[in-house]
XYZ file of C-alpha atoms in Angstrom:
689
model
C -23.684 16.551 -1.012
C -24.392 18.689 -4.081
C -26.881 20.784 -2.086
C -24.345 21.284 0.676
C -21.965 22.944 -1.758
C -24.553 24.831 -3.757
C -22.823 28.074 -2.837
C -19.443 26.836 -3.980
C -20.117 25.908 -7.581
C -16.634 26.739 -8.825
C -14.889 24.579 -6.243
C -17.382 21.739 -6.716
C -16.927 21.816 -10.495
C -13.146 21.819 -10.047
C -13.299 18.740 -7.829
C -15.573 16.942 -10.293
C -13.208 17.786 -13.133
C -10.153 16.596 -11.205
C -11.961 13.424 -10.170
C -12.996 12.608 -13.731
C -9.488 13.223 -15.050
C -8.065 11.057 -12.270
C -10.509 8.247 -12.944
C -9.895 8.337 -16.685
C -6.097 8.393 -16.776
C -4.624 7.364 -13.450
C -4.777 4.601 -10.892
C -8.423 3.773 -11.500
C -7.865 2.746 -15.111
C -6.201 -0.316 -13.655
C -9.322 -1.171 -11.705
C -11.993 -0.249 -14.230
C -11.409 -3.185 -16.522
C -10.597 -5.689 -13.797
C -14.197 -5.264 -12.682
C -15.624 -4.073 -15.978
C -18.991 -5.008 -17.379
C -18.156 -5.809 -21.022
C -18.197 -9.336 -22.452
C -14.808 -10.744 -23.449
C -13.760 -13.990 -25.068
C -11.041 -16.015 -23.352
C -9.167 -18.126 -25.877
C -8.465 -21.212 -23.797
C -11.896 -21.459 -22.217
C -14.391 -20.322 -24.799
C -16.238 -18.546 -22.001
C -17.211 -14.950 -21.396
C -15.926 -14.133 -17.918
C -17.472 -11.206 -16.123
C -14.098 -10.078 -14.864
C -11.520 -8.803 -17.273
C -8.161 -7.187 -16.673
C -7.676 -6.081 -20.262
C -7.190 -2.353 -20.009
C -5.945 -1.988 -16.484
C -2.852 -0.798 -18.348
C -3.183 2.624 -19.984
C -3.686 1.990 -23.700
C -0.691 2.532 -26.026
C -0.900 5.391 -28.544
C -1.233 3.080 -31.559
C -4.440 1.008 -31.764
C -3.711 -2.491 -30.492
C -6.102 -5.389 -30.178
C -5.268 -6.482 -26.644
C -7.100 -9.782 -27.099
C -4.557 -10.883 -29.732
C -1.315 -9.624 -28.148
C -0.498 -12.996 -26.633
C -1.782 -15.352 -29.328
C 0.784 -18.084 -29.900
C 2.698 -17.166 -26.723
C 2.988 -19.036 -23.442
C 3.617 -17.512 -20.011
C 4.649 -19.274 -16.818
C 4.332 -17.712 -13.368
C 6.098 -18.860 -10.212
C 6.613 -17.641 -6.659
C 9.977 -18.157 -4.988
C 11.733 -17.394 -1.727
C 9.792 -16.331 1.339
C 6.033 -16.011 1.034
C 4.345 -12.612 1.233
C 0.710 -11.567 1.445
C -0.412 -10.257 -1.933
C 1.522 -12.801 -4.005
C -1.759 -14.498 -4.901
C -3.143 -11.224 -6.220
C -0.108 -10.928 -8.498
C -0.527 -14.531 -9.681
C -4.234 -13.983 -10.318
C -3.653 -10.813 -12.330
C -0.874 -12.454 -14.354
C -3.103 -15.394 -15.232
C -6.171 -13.383 -16.162
C -4.365 -10.738 -18.187
C -2.389 -13.450 -19.957
C -5.566 -15.339 -20.833
C -7.266 -12.161 -21.957
C -4.476 -11.447 -24.434
C -4.871 -14.903 -25.927
C -1.734 -16.415 -24.403
C -1.480 -19.774 -22.685
C -0.630 -19.404 -19.003
C 0.959 -22.012 -16.742
C 1.353 -22.285 -12.982
C 4.760 -23.410 -11.758
C 4.143 -25.010 -8.377
C 6.805 -25.034 -5.637
C 8.939 -22.285 -7.150
C 12.215 -23.092 -8.880
C 12.072 -26.651 -7.546
C 8.892 -27.195 -9.544
C 10.547 -25.633 -12.577
C 13.419 -28.126 -12.316
C 11.261 -31.171 -11.512
C 8.676 -30.377 -14.200
C 5.867 -32.871 -14.720
C 2.728 -32.096 -12.770
C 4.451 -29.108 -11.145
C 3.855 -27.087 -14.330
C 0.128 -26.973 -15.044
C -2.143 -24.917 -17.313
C -3.991 -22.113 -15.535
C -7.612 -21.185 -16.246
C -9.780 -18.184 -15.428
C -11.657 -20.085 -12.755
C -8.527 -21.608 -11.213
C -7.552 -18.231 -9.732
C -10.993 -17.472 -8.337
C -11.128 -16.795 -4.560
C -7.339 -16.267 -4.401
C -7.294 -12.555 -3.588
C -8.075 -12.857 0.106
C -5.627 -15.699 0.773
C -2.260 -15.055 2.377
C 0.979 -16.777 1.425
C 1.171 -18.260 -2.070
C -1.347 -20.801 -3.342
C 1.075 -22.223 -5.930
C 3.753 -22.788 -3.314
C 7.353 -21.719 -2.826
C 10.476 -23.715 -2.016
C 14.205 -23.221 -1.628
C 15.933 -24.957 -4.523
C 19.565 -25.997 -4.504
C 19.186 -27.764 -7.859
C 18.513 -24.502 -9.674
C 21.822 -23.128 -8.408
C 23.624 -25.646 -10.641
C 23.844 -25.478 -14.433
C 22.544 -29.030 -14.643
C 19.427 -28.019 -12.698
C 18.878 -24.956 -14.855
C 19.206 -27.126 -17.959
C 16.426 -29.385 -16.657
C 14.270 -26.319 -16.025
C 14.955 -25.034 -19.551
C 14.024 -28.419 -21.025
C 10.695 -28.397 -19.190
C 9.868 -24.931 -20.505
C 10.896 -25.711 -24.088
C 8.751 -28.842 -24.205
C 5.716 -26.747 -23.247
C 6.610 -23.881 -25.571
C 7.037 -21.429 -22.691
C 9.320 -18.511 -23.508
C 7.976 -15.972 -21.001
C 8.623 -16.318 -17.287
C 7.159 -14.173 -14.537
C 8.985 -14.547 -11.215
C 7.551 -13.243 -7.937
C 10.115 -13.257 -5.132
C 13.007 -11.482 -3.444
C 16.305 -10.256 -4.838
C 17.836 -13.741 -4.711
C 14.985 -15.223 -6.733
C 15.151 -12.419 -9.279
C 18.932 -12.697 -9.579
C 18.535 -16.401 -10.295
C 15.938 -15.611 -12.962
C 18.291 -13.170 -14.661
C 21.105 -15.752 -14.667
C 18.680 -18.261 -16.178
C 17.866 -15.815 -18.974
C 21.522 -14.950 -19.589
C 22.443 -18.620 -19.960
C 19.395 -19.534 -22.026
C 21.187 -19.960 -25.384
C 23.930 -22.004 -23.744
C 21.370 -24.209 -21.994
C 19.540 -24.832 -25.261
C 22.798 -25.881 -26.911
C 23.484 -28.325 -24.069
C 19.987 -29.808 -24.414
C 20.253 -30.172 -28.197
C 23.654 -31.844 -27.907
C 22.292 -34.258 -25.288
C 19.311 -35.067 -27.493
C 16.819 -33.764 -24.896
C 15.281 -31.307 -27.391
C 15.373 -30.993 -31.160
C 16.966 -28.189 -33.150
C 13.480 -27.039 -34.228
C 12.352 -26.847 -30.602
C 15.449 -24.841 -29.748
C 14.757 -22.483 -32.643
C 11.138 -21.930 -31.580
C 12.347 -21.123 -28.049
C 15.402 -19.125 -29.065
C 15.091 -16.522 -26.292
C 13.526 -16.267 -22.859
C 11.798 -13.154 -21.545
C 11.980 -12.527 -17.795
C 9.952 -10.086 -15.699
C 10.166 -9.905 -11.922
C 7.844 -8.708 -9.196
C 9.236 -8.249 -5.711
C 7.415 -10.146 -2.986
C 9.011 -9.431 0.387
C 7.497 -8.265 3.656
C 10.782 -6.545 4.587
C 10.553 -3.972 1.749
C 14.270 -4.565 1.278
C 14.483 -4.199 -2.515
C 15.781 -0.909 -3.864
C 14.018 0.657 -6.820
C 10.473 0.288 -5.535
C 8.638 2.310 -2.914
C 6.844 -0.790 -1.635
C 7.200 -4.517 -2.158
C 4.293 -6.948 -2.183
C 3.518 -8.042 1.383
C 5.007 -5.111 3.294
C 1.740 -3.299 3.971
C 0.033 -6.487 5.198
C 2.947 -7.232 7.525
C 2.617 -3.724 8.952
C -1.081 -4.406 9.574
C -0.233 -7.558 11.538
C 2.398 -5.708 13.552
C 0.087 -2.801 14.367
C -2.617 -5.212 15.527
C -0.117 -6.619 18.027
C 1.035 -3.137 19.055
C -2.547 -2.054 19.725
C -3.188 -5.188 21.793
C 0.016 -4.782 23.792
C -0.544 -1.084 24.428
C -3.642 -1.712 26.541
C -1.937 -4.141 28.908
C 1.198 -1.985 29.057
C -0.828 1.049 30.137
C -2.615 -0.987 32.790
C 0.642 -2.027 34.459
C 2.892 0.922 33.490
C 5.247 -1.412 31.676
C 7.842 -1.067 28.964
C 7.334 -3.345 25.974
C 9.994 -4.338 23.471
C 8.737 -5.645 20.129
C 11.097 -7.433 17.789
C 9.922 -7.424 14.183
C 11.324 -9.007 11.034
C 13.991 -7.244 9.007
C 17.296 -9.105 8.940
C 18.947 -6.616 6.609
C 16.317 -3.887 6.350
C 14.715 -1.835 9.101
C 11.666 -0.653 7.142
C 9.096 -2.601 9.176
C 10.624 -1.472 12.470
C 10.910 2.149 11.339
C 7.369 2.521 10.013
C 5.945 0.660 13.011
C 7.737 3.064 15.343
C 6.427 6.005 13.334
C 2.875 4.634 13.322
C 2.662 3.839 17.030
C 4.770 6.709 18.352
C 7.414 4.411 19.820
C 9.972 5.851 22.216
C 12.919 4.223 20.428
C 13.634 2.166 17.328
C 16.658 0.036 16.440
C 17.309 -0.541 12.723
C 20.356 -2.036 10.953
C 20.778 0.948 8.590
C 21.368 3.406 11.434
C 22.815 1.870 14.618
C 22.585 3.982 17.790
C 25.511 6.108 18.916
C 27.947 4.993 21.587
C 26.411 5.127 25.047
C 22.926 4.482 23.708
C 22.026 2.531 26.842
C 22.200 5.632 29.058
C 20.436 7.724 26.428
C 17.603 5.206 26.174
C 17.097 5.030 29.946
C 17.085 8.818 30.145
C 14.502 9.011 27.362
C 12.177 6.548 29.103
C 12.470 8.453 32.391
C 11.582 11.711 30.644
C 8.466 10.251 29.039
C 7.343 8.758 32.344
C 7.971 12.128 33.946
C 5.596 13.726 31.438
C 2.822 11.403 32.574
C 3.136 8.481 30.132
C 2.092 5.114 31.558
C 3.910 2.989 29.011
C 6.974 2.850 26.814
C 7.285 1.050 23.494
C 10.605 0.087 21.906
C 10.731 -1.419 18.407
C 13.744 -3.453 17.300
C 14.442 -5.019 13.902
C 15.792 -8.578 14.050
C 18.916 -7.397 12.219
C 19.613 -4.438 14.530
C 23.237 -3.933 15.544
C 25.522 -1.442 17.217
C 28.249 0.637 15.542
C 30.684 -2.259 15.818
C 28.395 -4.780 14.125
C 27.402 -6.521 17.366
C 23.732 -7.643 17.332
C 21.224 -5.767 19.486
C 18.445 -8.148 20.500
C 15.292 -7.622 22.504
C 16.873 -9.529 25.405
C 19.953 -7.257 25.301
C 17.750 -4.203 25.600
C 15.580 -5.744 28.325
C 18.604 -6.519 30.488
C 19.788 -2.901 30.322
C 16.504 -1.373 31.490
C 15.422 -0.997 35.094
C 11.716 -0.863 34.365
C 9.146 -3.656 34.446
C 9.871 -4.793 30.920
C 8.372 -7.425 28.627
C 9.800 -8.530 25.279
C 7.728 -9.943 22.419
C 9.146 -11.482 19.245
C 6.495 -11.466 16.533
C 8.148 -13.989 14.215
C 6.125 -15.523 11.396
C 2.879 -13.970 12.591
C 3.929 -11.053 10.396
C 3.801 -13.222 7.266
C 0.374 -14.675 7.951
C -3.182 -13.564 7.620
C -5.253 -11.895 4.960
C -3.489 -9.422 2.667
C -4.429 -5.776 3.027
C -6.324 -3.916 0.322
C -3.125 -2.090 -0.622
C -1.211 -5.329 -1.216
C -4.044 -6.818 -3.269
C -4.178 -3.746 -5.482
C -0.389 -3.538 -5.683
C -0.101 -7.206 -6.648
C -2.863 -6.834 -9.242
C -1.309 -3.768 -10.830
C 2.138 -5.336 -10.903
C 0.742 -8.521 -12.447
C -0.847 -6.526 -15.258
C 2.334 -4.561 -15.920
C 4.405 -7.765 -15.851
C 2.327 -9.450 -18.561
C 2.462 -6.365 -20.756
C 6.224 -6.167 -20.275
C 6.614 -9.816 -21.307
C 4.479 -9.453 -24.425
C 6.208 -6.241 -25.491
C 9.737 -7.579 -24.885
C 12.208 -8.332 -27.657
C 15.352 -10.518 -27.544
C 17.327 -7.335 -26.848
C 15.119 -6.190 -23.967
C 16.931 -6.622 -20.625
C 15.207 -8.408 -17.765
C 13.077 -5.915 -15.866
C 11.406 -5.689 -12.505
C 7.998 -4.104 -12.005
C 8.260 -1.447 -9.300
C 6.063 1.101 -7.583
C 7.130 4.717 -8.011
C 4.830 7.190 -6.311
C 1.449 5.943 -7.438
C 2.517 4.351 -10.713
C 3.727 0.886 -11.693
C 6.972 1.224 -13.653
C 9.537 -1.084 -15.244
C 13.162 -0.844 -14.136
C 16.276 -2.812 -15.158
C 16.348 -5.810 -12.856
C 20.068 -6.087 -12.223
C 20.537 -2.364 -11.600
C 17.997 -2.588 -8.761
C 19.660 -5.751 -7.438
C 23.031 -3.984 -7.442
C 21.735 -1.008 -5.457
C 20.184 -3.435 -2.968
C 23.583 -5.092 -2.541
C 25.212 -1.652 -2.200
C 23.104 -1.030 0.914
C 24.501 -4.154 2.568
C 28.024 -3.116 1.593
C 27.533 0.374 3.016
C 26.336 -1.040 6.353
C 29.263 -3.471 6.495
C 31.696 -0.595 5.908
C 30.051 1.631 8.523
C 28.684 4.139 5.975
C 25.300 4.301 7.638
C 24.222 7.665 6.225
C 24.853 6.260 2.754
C 22.869 3.134 3.615
C 19.829 5.227 4.554
C 20.083 7.265 1.341
C 20.486 4.151 -0.807
C 17.233 2.791 0.622
C 15.480 5.606 -1.220
C 13.700 8.863 -0.488
C 10.723 7.191 1.150
C 12.906 5.406 3.726
C 15.010 8.510 4.343
C 11.948 10.720 4.832
C 10.410 8.217 7.267
C 13.638 8.166 9.272
C 13.847 11.962 9.455
C 10.162 12.242 10.372
C 10.501 9.693 13.151
C 13.472 11.529 14.652
C 11.530 14.785 14.617
C 8.422 13.367 16.284
C 10.023 11.047 18.838
C 13.302 12.673 19.855
C 12.503 15.606 22.089
C 14.876 18.524 21.627
C 12.739 21.458 22.714
C 14.137 24.845 21.687
C 15.411 27.099 24.466
C 13.975 30.202 22.809
C 10.243 30.379 22.112
C 8.693 32.325 19.271
C 5.649 34.540 19.659
C 3.753 32.634 16.957
C 0.453 30.956 17.841
C -0.759 28.212 15.491
C -4.263 26.751 15.770
C -5.317 23.297 14.581
C -8.923 22.461 13.697
C -10.648 19.329 12.379
C -13.481 19.864 9.896
C -16.006 17.521 8.279
C -16.631 13.863 9.045
C -14.131 12.172 11.376
C -11.790 9.596 9.849
C -8.955 7.332 10.928
C -5.628 9.156 10.933
C -6.926 12.601 11.881
C -5.449 12.315 15.360
C -2.084 11.217 13.996
C -2.036 14.332 11.800
C -2.862 16.534 14.800
C -0.103 14.887 16.839
C 2.439 15.428 14.102
C 1.465 19.068 13.551
C 1.511 19.833 17.271
C 4.924 18.301 17.869
C 6.526 19.839 14.795
C 5.177 23.231 15.854
C 6.519 22.833 19.375
C 9.931 21.821 18.025
C 9.969 25.080 16.067
C 9.293 26.995 19.272
C 5.693 27.946 18.418
C 2.674 27.923 20.734
C 0.121 25.351 19.563
C -3.622 25.783 20.083
C -6.333 23.124 19.763
C -9.697 24.180 18.316
C -12.591 21.950 19.352
C -15.694 21.180 17.255
C -14.587 22.475 13.887
C -15.402 25.904 12.507
C -18.184 26.265 15.104
C -15.624 25.889 17.875
C -13.419 28.486 16.203
C -16.333 30.920 16.123
C -17.282 30.193 19.753
C -13.729 30.382 21.101
C -13.472 26.692 22.073
C -9.699 26.890 22.042
C -7.028 25.704 24.472
C -3.242 25.271 24.453
C -2.030 21.793 23.545
C 1.410 20.456 24.465
C 3.758 17.597 23.613
C 2.430 15.147 26.190
C -1.223 15.896 25.439
C -0.984 14.259 21.987
C 0.958 11.220 23.210
C -0.686 7.994 22.073
C -2.934 9.728 19.561
C -1.574 7.860 16.520
C -3.632 4.755 17.217
C -6.892 6.484 18.123
C -9.697 6.677 15.593
C -12.129 9.526 15.049
C -11.221 13.037 16.121
C -10.012 13.798 19.625
C -10.545 17.512 18.963
C -14.099 16.983 17.791
C -15.265 17.878 14.310
C -18.373 19.160 12.529
C -19.435 19.598 8.919
C -20.609 23.182 9.432
C -19.043 25.686 7.024
C -18.040 29.221 8.109
C -21.102 30.786 6.447
C -22.473 33.523 8.702
C -19.917 32.787 11.441
C -17.023 34.474 9.660
C -17.201 37.631 11.778
C -17.184 35.643 15.029
C -14.265 33.584 13.735
C -12.280 36.702 12.912
C -12.907 38.025 16.425
C -11.721 34.732 17.939
C -8.578 34.795 15.813
C -7.863 38.307 17.059
C -8.664 37.409 20.676
C -6.305 34.417 20.773
C -3.747 36.185 18.579
C -3.675 33.293 16.088
C -0.966 33.678 13.441
C -1.598 30.501 11.422
C -4.369 27.937 10.936
C -4.033 24.222 10.127
C -7.311 22.768 8.828
C -7.561 18.963 8.738
C -10.556 17.581 6.874
C -12.231 16.664 3.622
C -14.301 18.619 1.139
C -15.820 20.780 3.891
C -12.294 21.800 4.911
C -11.537 22.846 1.327
C -14.847 24.680 0.910
C -14.552 26.345 4.334
C -10.978 27.357 3.666
C -12.075 28.956 0.402
C -14.767 30.935 2.261
C -12.207 32.215 4.741
C -9.855 33.241 1.936
C -12.641 35.135 0.163
C -13.563 36.861 3.442
C -10.078 38.360 3.753
C -11.262 41.352 1.766
C -13.589 42.255 4.653
C -11.782 40.866 7.702
C -8.057 41.534 7.955
C -7.769 39.064 10.861
C -8.187 36.301 8.280
C -5.054 37.397 6.414
C -2.998 34.646 8.031
C -1.364 31.528 6.546
C -3.799 28.616 6.215
C -2.845 25.021 5.405
C -5.328 22.264 4.578
C -4.478 18.592 5.157
C -6.791 16.268 3.163
C -8.573 13.872 5.511
C -11.615 12.038 4.179
C -12.555 8.409 3.610
C -13.964 9.383 0.204
C -10.575 10.491 -1.175
C -12.487 13.096 -3.197
C -10.371 16.213 -2.759
C -8.044 17.648 -5.405
C -4.294 17.927 -5.164
C -3.513 14.563 -3.550
C -3.504 10.946 -4.722
C -4.501 9.818 -1.237
C -6.224 11.461 1.690
C -6.025 10.534 5.353
C -8.625 7.898 6.247
C -9.145 6.445 2.764
C -6.850 3.450 3.278
C -8.486 2.452 6.570
C -11.961 2.735 5.022
C -10.835 0.705 2.020
C -9.523 -2.064 4.259
C -12.791 -2.141 6.194
C -14.818 -2.469 2.991
C -12.491 -5.138 1.621
C -12.735 -7.173 4.823
C -16.539 -6.950 4.654
C -16.481 -8.089 1.022
C -14.333 -11.079 2.003
C -16.887 -12.205 4.552
C -19.751 -11.756 2.128
C -17.902 -13.725 -0.551
C -17.432 -16.558 1.916
C -21.161 -16.527 2.576
C -21.850 -16.490 -1.154
C -19.464 -19.406 -1.662
C -21.455 -21.474 0.803
C -24.775 -20.493 -0.770
C -24.695 -21.113 -4.515
C -26.295 -18.942 -7.187
C -26.433 -15.785 -5.103
C -25.345 -12.228 -5.921
C -24.496 -9.662 -3.219
C -24.673 -5.895 -3.769
C -22.668 -3.640 -1.465
C -23.071 0.127 -1.278
C -20.078 2.192 -0.212
C -19.706 5.753 0.983
C -18.024 8.418 -1.101
C -20.730 10.849 -2.192
C -20.076 11.501 -5.873
C -16.587 9.984 -5.765
C -16.225 6.347 -6.765
C -12.770 5.788 -5.291
C -13.868 3.455 -2.478
C -16.188 1.392 -4.681
C -13.619 1.031 -7.453
C -10.631 0.201 -5.274
C -12.662 -2.129 -3.048
C -13.943 -3.849 -6.179
C -10.390 -4.369 -7.351
C -9.197 -5.541 -3.921
C -12.090 -7.946 -3.354
C -12.431 -9.322 -6.895
C -15.920 -7.927 -7.449
C -17.795 -8.596 -10.670
C -18.682 -4.937 -11.228
C -18.406 -1.524 -9.602
C -20.866 1.249 -10.393
C -19.486 4.748 -9.886
C -20.555 8.299 -10.642
C -17.539 9.026 -12.838
C -18.298 6.135 -15.217
C -21.822 6.743 -16.503
C -24.019 3.687 -17.031
C -27.598 3.009 -18.065
C -30.249 0.303 -18.111
C -28.587 -1.388 -21.078
C -25.351 -1.754 -19.098
C -27.280 -3.308 -16.231
C -28.911 -5.790 -18.612
C -25.499 -6.815 -19.960
C -24.246 -7.380 -16.418
C -27.245 -9.525 -15.582
C -26.569 -11.646 -18.653
C -22.953 -12.073 -17.553
C -24.008 -13.120 -14.067
C -26.415 -15.661 -15.520
C -23.569 -17.151 -17.569
C -21.289 -17.112 -14.549
C -23.779 -19.131 -12.529
C -23.411 -21.923 -15.099
C -19.710 -22.293 -14.243
C -18.170 -23.653 -11.063
C -18.086 -20.101 -9.645
C -21.732 -19.749 -8.632
C -21.634 -16.395 -6.862
C -21.542 -12.712 -7.613
C -20.410 -9.515 -5.904
C -21.253 -6.004 -7.066
C -20.230 -2.708 -5.498
C -21.953 0.610 -6.005
C -20.947 4.058 -4.901
C -23.757 5.795 -2.982
C -23.973 8.610 -5.541
C -23.263 6.564 -8.663
C -26.601 7.209 -10.409
C -29.503 8.854 -8.568
C -31.895 7.854 -11.366
C -31.011 4.173 -10.937
C -30.704 4.184 -7.161
C -32.653 0.958 -6.776
């Protein structure tokens, strides 16, 4: 890779600099220590686990010994409400970070019911007890609806159980109802202690030692219905399950020219339905936040006829289970089916959406939130309000719990009062942007007046999942603006050779679910072809160029910009969309294709870990792609629970390898007799073997 960019030293150095800064201060700090290679002492085990979550949190300005932050403290973790994939990752991270800080950590089995019943439902957690949890769906420690906790008597029993074990820190993973209950529990804590002392259930000294309760929440909900966070734990995995069904249904629908209606979960929130519709290019979506206008039945039938008239062999309609019309009357899949004249099939996905293995995103999200939750608990004071750990952009942040709960309730109120625009805005910018994007890409309102602007789209570099979706989006947005869109085949070579043709709205239909590059792509840089490319641009009267690709797209774009001094035809607007599995380009936290590649690696690691579990005392080493960028190796290591990840950005030597071998030897003496190591392909050329 370095040789390929020998002529672009400045750009290559810039990317290396950006990558190193990113790996040292951003998202990857969270992963580095989870899979780090240093020996750490765990207070309650007296062992030196290979995995450590210690500095997944950015270090505070003042020097703090993280291994002593939790000494003398006790933390309990429970899952409540509906289960969601990724909850186990959050539990695992909470346990291991808590143990690392020197705190005692307890599982609370069966949610609030276990908290009320006490006894064997509240058990000490160990480092090994959370091994092999990452790839499991649902919640290993169980969840249950609890009427007892809704009463003060039940909450008093729960408080008594915690006081007897010295637990004054509670981490709750659940929905808004579970978190609201946790906040009420904290608010009443002093009153509950007084009741217990008066009844002789606890002593005054015990009450004094447990004078306040710290609460931190993490939102586990596949519906993504909690305001204040961009994503809740479980949402991404649910979308994966839904898209698997959509892909399977699409093939049979095309064969028979049918219309399929898919009903997905989302009683009060249409996020799953909306993003599914956006991802699969659905013809229509029904969500509770924005009911269709009056006369939607005729509009829907007209839309389906138009798409069939443009050559489409199938129609897909997505409906959230809580969808309704402007008068609050439910819109179900059967209602829609009865109003259509086509050969129509309806499928209700149900609890399939909750099941299965969590995606890499949810594992990483749960892990990061678990780390932040423990730190929030240990840093809390009696005056600190209950907080919820949320995702904002690409960072885990702490927000006031009840403020987020209130905004979530405001959405429901807005929908009940018919203020649907307000409901969409209250859901947050991410939801609002998805809604606006869907309307642009799916609702055809072609302009009557065309412009004279020709925009060309080219794919450059290695193909990756999502490239075709980007092309589809660019083509349709351009057409909606009245521009003429041109498809360039085979990368920069195709641009030089004039392999260009017009591309229309119908041509890109169904491209969202197709992998690779439908336009064709090559790694070749402009190089000596610049003159031919300028002639092609002049010949086809191209006024703008959209380049979709990875590092080659950036390097090639830079060459074209530099060549403007000699070729005036190149003095046109150029836009680069990052698309590479390596996620190694500057200016973006994520690039197209990286998430799909990460999920593929994580799934492979899961299978290898299963093999290792069946064959004791075996270590597997997996090499990932990425050139000189360790993003895939690091994130896959975090998502799969690897023992170590070797990357280019984090230099290592023979001594580091020796330390890791010693750790693995010690690990084989425990009940966890297996090892998994990831290495980035360019991590250390001198130590390749």
